[in-house]
Amino acid sequence: VLVTCISVTDDFVIIPLHPFFLHSPSKDHRSNVIGNAYYDDREPLLFYVVGIQTSSLLAVYQSDAAFVSHAVNAFSGNAGMDLFVDLVVYDDASLLQKYLRIENLRYKAKGQVVPSGSLRRYSLSRLPVEAARFDGAAGQMETFPMAMSHYLSDAVVQNACINPRYSGLPYRYAYGVAVKRADRGRPGVWWNAIARMDGLERKKAGEWAETGG
């Protein structure tokens, strides 16, 4: 599995494992890692929760298949019962496999519509309870608990970030490069705006763009 990011709080390291796998090592030394990978939407998105104090795997959660571009933040809530993980995700790995190539960056993806990324919050609920279940089963569980998710914004966003003072803590605003609403779905349009996403109210994202851009 190709890991693209991790999230860290004071107590946990959360590793999202999307269904993006490597084929057997290629004998062709000209091939790159991405060219030797494949995405399988039949497999779930997994979350490995590692305890910092114990350096051990505490629990594993699963959710619907998604490609994780990068992590924005993670924090505990509900008196430590839940863990919230905010990620920028895509429906598949085509952004990495197909679009982020030199020829596409130079020629605006040859008139194709670039995939839409979104900021999504995953809830890893009842962590102490699930950690006890995981430990009792010695990690040998037939199914993992579900990590429910919802969108934090309507923005088509990439490279979202927050004020670093709130890393590992609840926060309100996130910022990222985005596609202007008027340009969404237009072939050959890349990120051409900055979006501010309100994770508290989940209202329409504010956006700034160059006039005529």
mmCIF file of C-alpha atoms in Angstrom:
data_model
loop_
_atom_site.group_PDB
_atom_site.id
_atom_site.type_symbol
_atom_site.label_atom_id
_atom_site.label_comp_id
_atom_site.label_asym_id
_atom_site.label_seq_id
_atom_site.Cartn_x
_atom_site.Cartn_y
_atom_site.Cartn_z
ATOM 1 C CA VAL A 1 0.000 0.000 0.000
ATOM 2 C CA LEU A 2 1.267 3.469 -0.856
ATOM 3 C CA VAL A 3 0.895 5.795 2.148
ATOM 4 C CA THR A 4 0.523 9.475 1.257
ATOM 5 C CA CYS A 5 0.119 11.033 4.716
ATOM 6 C CA ILE A 6 -0.391 10.540 8.451
ATOM 7 C CA SER A 7 -2.171 12.523 11.169
ATOM 8 C CA VAL A 8 -0.767 13.118 14.651
ATOM 9 C CA THR A 9 -2.319 14.218 17.941
ATOM 10 C CA ASP A 10 -0.758 14.308 21.410
ATOM 11 C CA ASP A 11 -1.836 10.715 21.997
ATOM 12 C CA PHE A 12 -2.196 9.035 18.611
ATOM 13 C CA VAL A 13 -0.756 8.570 15.165
ATOM 14 C CA ILE A 14 -3.468 7.882 12.595
ATOM 15 C CA ILE A 15 -2.403 6.239 9.346
ATOM 16 C CA PRO A 16 -5.013 6.242 6.555
ATOM 17 C CA LEU A 17 -4.424 3.341 4.180
ATOM 18 C CA HIS A 18 -6.293 3.802 0.940
ATOM 19 C CA PRO A 19 -6.690 0.936 -1.565
ATOM 20 C CA PHE A 20 -3.738 2.068 -3.684
ATOM 21 C CA PHE A 21 -1.427 -0.891 -4.157
ATOM 22 C CA LEU A 22 1.867 -1.722 -5.822
ATOM 23 C CA HIS A 23 2.157 -4.489 -8.384
ATOM 24 C CA SER A 24 5.052 -6.886 -8.084
ATOM 25 C CA PRO A 25 8.364 -5.070 -8.548
ATOM 26 C CA SER A 26 8.911 -4.307 -12.217
ATOM 27 C CA LYS A 27 11.997 -5.475 -14.040
ATOM 28 C CA ASP A 28 11.757 -2.372 -16.205
ATOM 29 C CA HIS A 29 13.973 0.139 -14.396
ATOM 30 C CA ARG A 30 12.439 2.956 -16.439
ATOM 31 C CA SER A 31 9.054 2.579 -14.735
ATOM 32 C CA ASN A 32 8.270 4.711 -11.690
ATOM 33 C CA VAL A 33 6.442 3.879 -8.485
ATOM 34 C CA ILE A 34 3.149 5.513 -9.526
ATOM 35 C CA GLY A 35 3.242 3.771 -12.893
ATOM 36 C CA ASN A 36 3.553 0.474 -11.053
ATOM 37 C CA ALA A 37 0.554 1.093 -8.759
ATOM 38 C CA TYR A 38 -3.171 0.462 -9.084
ATOM 39 C CA TYR A 39 -6.315 1.613 -7.278
ATOM 40 C CA ASP A 40 -8.968 -0.925 -6.236
ATOM 41 C CA ASP A 41 -12.303 0.635 -5.268
ATOM 42 C CA ARG A 42 -13.561 -2.748 -4.076
ATOM 43 C CA GLU A 43 -11.319 -2.434 -1.022
ATOM 44 C CA PRO A 44 -12.034 -0.131 1.944
ATOM 45 C CA LEU A 45 -10.172 2.864 3.236
ATOM 46 C CA LEU A 46 -8.567 1.780 6.516
ATOM 47 C CA PHE A 47 -7.472 3.848 9.512
ATOM 48 C CA TYR A 48 -4.701 2.449 11.700
ATOM 49 C CA VAL A 49 -4.641 4.100 15.135
ATOM 50 C CA VAL A 50 -1.299 3.829 16.919
ATOM 51 C CA GLY A 51 -0.809 4.884 20.547
ATOM 52 C CA ILE A 52 2.141 7.205 21.039
ATOM 53 C CA GLN A 53 2.711 6.173 24.651
ATOM 54 C CA THR A 54 2.679 2.438 23.900
ATOM 55 C CA SER A 55 3.958 2.521 20.289
ATOM 56 C CA SER A 56 1.362 -0.176 19.579
ATOM 57 C CA LEU A 57 -1.553 -0.572 17.209
ATOM 58 C CA LEU A 58 -4.694 0.172 19.214
ATOM 59 C CA ALA A 59 -7.518 -0.122 16.693
ATOM 60 C CA VAL A 60 -8.385 -0.288 13.014
ATOM 61 C CA TYR A 61 -11.405 1.386 11.414
ATOM 62 C CA GLN A 62 -12.731 1.151 7.880
ATOM 63 C CA SER A 63 -14.702 3.358 5.531
ATOM 64 C CA ASP A 64 -15.758 3.448 1.888
ATOM 65 C CA ALA A 65 -12.986 3.435 -0.692
ATOM 66 C CA ALA A 66 -11.344 6.815 -1.294
ATOM 67 C CA PHE A 67 -7.953 8.112 -2.351
ATOM 68 C CA VAL A 68 -6.329 10.236 0.353
ATOM 69 C CA SER A 69 -4.407 13.187 -1.019
ATOM 70 C CA HIS A 70 -3.233 14.604 2.302
ATOM 71 C CA ALA A 71 -4.101 15.088 5.950
ATOM 72 C CA VAL A 72 -5.413 18.402 7.285
ATOM 73 C CA ASN A 73 -5.844 17.755 11.010
ATOM 74 C CA ALA A 74 -6.924 15.266 13.670
ATOM 75 C CA PHE A 75 -8.200 15.774 17.215
ATOM 76 C CA SER A 76 -10.074 14.038 20.022
ATOM 77 C CA GLY A 77 -13.630 14.859 21.060
ATOM 78 C CA ASN A 78 -16.497 13.771 23.317
ATOM 79 C CA ALA A 79 -14.242 13.463 26.369
ATOM 80 C CA GLY A 80 -11.755 11.301 24.503
ATOM 81 C CA MET A 81 -14.322 8.817 23.240
ATOM 82 C CA ASP A 82 -14.014 9.831 19.588
ATOM 83 C CA LEU A 83 -11.214 10.732 17.224
ATOM 84 C CA PHE A 84 -11.843 13.027 14.251
ATOM 85 C CA VAL A 85 -9.615 12.904 11.182
ATOM 86 C CA ASP A 86 -9.903 15.536 8.453
ATOM 87 C CA LEU A 87 -8.555 14.594 5.023
ATOM 88 C CA VAL A 88 -8.643 15.820 1.453
ATOM 89 C CA VAL A 89 -9.920 12.845 -0.528
ATOM 90 C CA TYR A 90 -10.771 11.897 -4.112
ATOM 91 C CA ASP A 91 -13.044 9.230 -5.549
ATOM 92 C CA ASP A 92 -10.032 7.445 -7.042
ATOM 93 C CA ALA A 93 -6.298 7.850 -7.673
ATOM 94 C CA SER A 94 -6.564 9.259 -11.194
ATOM 95 C CA LEU A 95 -5.255 12.667 -10.068
ATOM 96 C CA LEU A 96 -1.936 11.086 -9.165
ATOM 97 C CA GLN A 97 -1.849 8.419 -11.850
ATOM 98 C CA LYS A 98 -3.099 10.412 -14.812
ATOM 99 C CA TYR A 99 -3.237 14.166 -14.318
ATOM 100 C CA LEU A 100 -0.187 15.188 -12.265
ATOM 101 C CA ARG A 101 2.248 14.518 -15.084
ATOM 102 C CA ILE A 102 4.546 16.996 -16.778
ATOM 103 C CA GLU A 103 2.765 16.859 -20.122
ATOM 104 C CA ASN A 104 -0.614 17.502 -18.478
ATOM 105 C CA LEU A 105 0.672 20.309 -16.284
ATOM 106 C CA ARG A 106 2.126 22.011 -19.358
ATOM 107 C CA TYR A 107 -0.922 21.574 -21.569
ATOM 108 C CA LYS A 108 -3.729 21.841 -18.982
ATOM 109 C CA ALA A 109 -4.587 18.132 -18.975
ATOM 110 C CA LYS A 110 -5.285 18.212 -22.730
ATOM 111 C CA GLY A 111 -8.769 19.624 -22.229
ATOM 112 C CA GLN A 112 -9.903 17.041 -19.696
ATOM 113 C CA VAL A 113 -11.825 17.735 -16.499
ATOM 114 C CA VAL A 114 -9.478 17.422 -13.538
ATOM 115 C CA PRO A 115 -10.819 15.285 -10.607
ATOM 116 C CA SER A 116 -12.443 17.101 -7.686
ATOM 117 C CA GLY A 117 -10.961 16.834 -4.213
ATOM 118 C CA SER A 118 -13.004 17.511 -1.081
ATOM 119 C CA LEU A 119 -12.379 18.102 2.609
ATOM 120 C CA ARG A 120 -14.005 15.284 4.566
ATOM 121 C CA ARG A 121 -14.148 14.526 8.280
ATOM 122 C CA TYR A 122 -13.951 10.904 9.419
ATOM 123 C CA SER A 123 -15.256 9.991 12.875
ATOM 124 C CA LEU A 124 -13.488 7.147 14.644
ATOM 125 C CA SER A 125 -16.105 6.635 17.343
ATOM 126 C CA ARG A 126 -15.863 4.948 20.752
ATOM 127 C CA LEU A 127 -12.126 4.556 20.480
ATOM 128 C CA PRO A 128 -11.539 3.167 24.020
ATOM 129 C CA VAL A 129 -14.261 0.569 23.458
ATOM 130 C CA GLU A 130 -12.966 -0.423 20.022
ATOM 131 C CA ALA A 131 -9.390 -0.535 21.314
ATOM 132 C CA ALA A 132 -10.486 -2.978 24.032
ATOM 133 C CA ARG A 133 -12.260 -5.132 21.432
ATOM 134 C CA PHE A 134 -9.193 -5.063 19.197
ATOM 135 C CA ASP A 135 -6.918 -6.054 22.072
ATOM 136 C CA GLY A 136 -9.286 -8.812 23.212
ATOM 137 C CA ALA A 137 -9.270 -10.285 19.725
ATOM 138 C CA ALA A 138 -5.483 -9.931 19.480
ATOM 139 C CA GLY A 139 -6.104 -7.885 16.342
ATOM 140 C CA GLN A 140 -7.754 -10.812 14.565
ATOM 141 C CA MET A 141 -11.130 -9.262 13.745
ATOM 142 C CA GLU A 142 -13.391 -10.362 10.905
ATOM 143 C CA THR A 143 -14.695 -6.823 10.397
ATOM 144 C CA PHE A 144 -13.538 -3.454 11.628
ATOM 145 C CA PRO A 145 -15.776 -0.697 12.996
ATOM 146 C CA MET A 146 -16.969 1.861 10.474
ATOM 147 C CA ALA A 147 -15.518 5.355 10.336
ATOM 148 C CA MET A 148 -18.443 7.534 9.333
ATOM 149 C CA SER A 149 -17.696 10.663 7.317
ATOM 150 C CA HIS A 150 -19.200 13.894 6.081
ATOM 151 C CA TYR A 151 -18.069 16.782 3.915
ATOM 152 C CA LEU A 152 -16.871 19.918 5.689
ATOM 153 C CA SER A 153 -17.267 22.168 2.677
ATOM 154 C CA ASP A 154 -18.617 22.437 -0.839
ATOM 155 C CA ALA A 155 -15.204 23.588 -2.119
ATOM 156 C CA VAL A 156 -13.297 21.654 -4.788
ATOM 157 C CA VAL A 157 -10.022 21.842 -2.922
ATOM 158 C CA GLN A 158 -6.451 20.604 -2.765
ATOM 159 C CA ASN A 159 -3.538 21.193 -0.340
ATOM 160 C CA ALA A 160 -5.828 22.355 2.463
ATOM 161 C CA CYS A 161 -4.201 23.508 5.692
ATOM 162 C CA ILE A 162 -5.064 25.162 9.005
ATOM 163 C CA ASN A 163 -3.410 27.544 11.427
ATOM 164 C CA PRO A 164 -0.605 25.352 12.860
ATOM 165 C CA ARG A 165 -1.446 26.563 16.366
ATOM 166 C CA TYR A 166 -4.533 24.352 16.129
ATOM 167 C CA SER A 167 -2.737 21.218 15.003
ATOM 168 C CA GLY A 168 -4.187 18.319 16.972
ATOM 169 C CA LEU A 169 -6.976 20.554 18.304
ATOM 170 C CA PRO A 170 -10.523 21.462 17.252
ATOM 171 C CA TYR A 171 -10.447 24.298 14.729
ATOM 172 C CA ARG A 172 -12.804 26.307 12.574
ATOM 173 C CA TYR A 173 -11.156 27.466 9.343
ATOM 174 C CA ALA A 174 -9.132 25.641 6.723
ATOM 175 C CA TYR A 175 -7.641 27.143 3.562
ATOM 176 C CA GLY A 176 -6.655 25.535 0.280
ATOM 177 C CA VAL A 177 -6.238 26.028 -3.425
ATOM 178 C CA ALA A 178 -9.541 25.484 -5.207
ATOM 179 C CA VAL A 179 -11.441 25.653 -8.478
ATOM 180 C CA LYS A 180 -13.763 28.644 -8.785
ATOM 181 C CA ARG A 181 -17.448 27.719 -8.704
ATOM 182 C CA ALA A 182 -17.967 29.189 -12.153
ATOM 183 C CA ASP A 183 -15.193 27.001 -13.563
ATOM 184 C CA ARG A 184 -16.078 23.659 -11.993
ATOM 185 C CA GLY A 185 -16.476 20.946 -14.582
ATOM 186 C CA ARG A 186 -14.766 23.014 -17.295
ATOM 187 C CA PRO A 187 -12.156 21.033 -19.261
ATOM 188 C CA GLY A 188 -8.551 22.063 -18.771
ATOM 189 C CA VAL A 189 -9.189 24.199 -15.665
ATOM 190 C CA TRP A 190 -6.813 23.665 -12.760
ATOM 191 C CA TRP A 191 -6.899 25.209 -9.300
ATOM 192 C CA ASN A 192 -7.402 28.926 -9.843
ATOM 193 C CA ALA A 193 -8.663 30.247 -6.500
ATOM 194 C CA ILE A 194 -8.094 30.164 -2.740
ATOM 195 C CA ALA A 195 -10.940 28.793 -0.620
ATOM 196 C CA ARG A 196 -11.704 29.312 3.042
ATOM 197 C CA MET A 197 -13.714 26.460 4.508
ATOM 198 C CA ASP A 198 -15.717 26.831 7.708
ATOM 199 C CA GLY A 199 -15.631 23.490 9.492
ATOM 200 C CA LEU A 200 -17.902 24.717 12.267
ATOM 201 C CA GLU A 201 -20.877 25.954 10.282
ATOM 202 C CA ARG A 202 -20.191 23.993 7.095
ATOM 203 C CA LYS A 203 -21.609 26.823 5.027
ATOM 204 C CA LYS A 204 -20.642 27.741 1.483
ATOM 205 C CA ALA A 205 -16.888 28.230 1.258
ATOM 206 C CA GLY A 206 -15.505 31.693 0.666
ATOM 207 C CA GLU A 207 -13.224 32.012 -2.339
ATOM 208 C CA TRP A 208 -10.756 34.504 -3.731
ATOM 209 C CA ALA A 209 -9.523 34.531 -7.309
ATOM 210 C CA GLU A 210 -7.744 36.837 -9.691
ATOM 211 C CA THR A 211 -10.160 38.975 -11.667
ATOM 212 C CA GLY A 212 -10.621 37.372 -15.047
ATOM 213 C CA GLY A 213 -8.563 34.360 -13.894
#
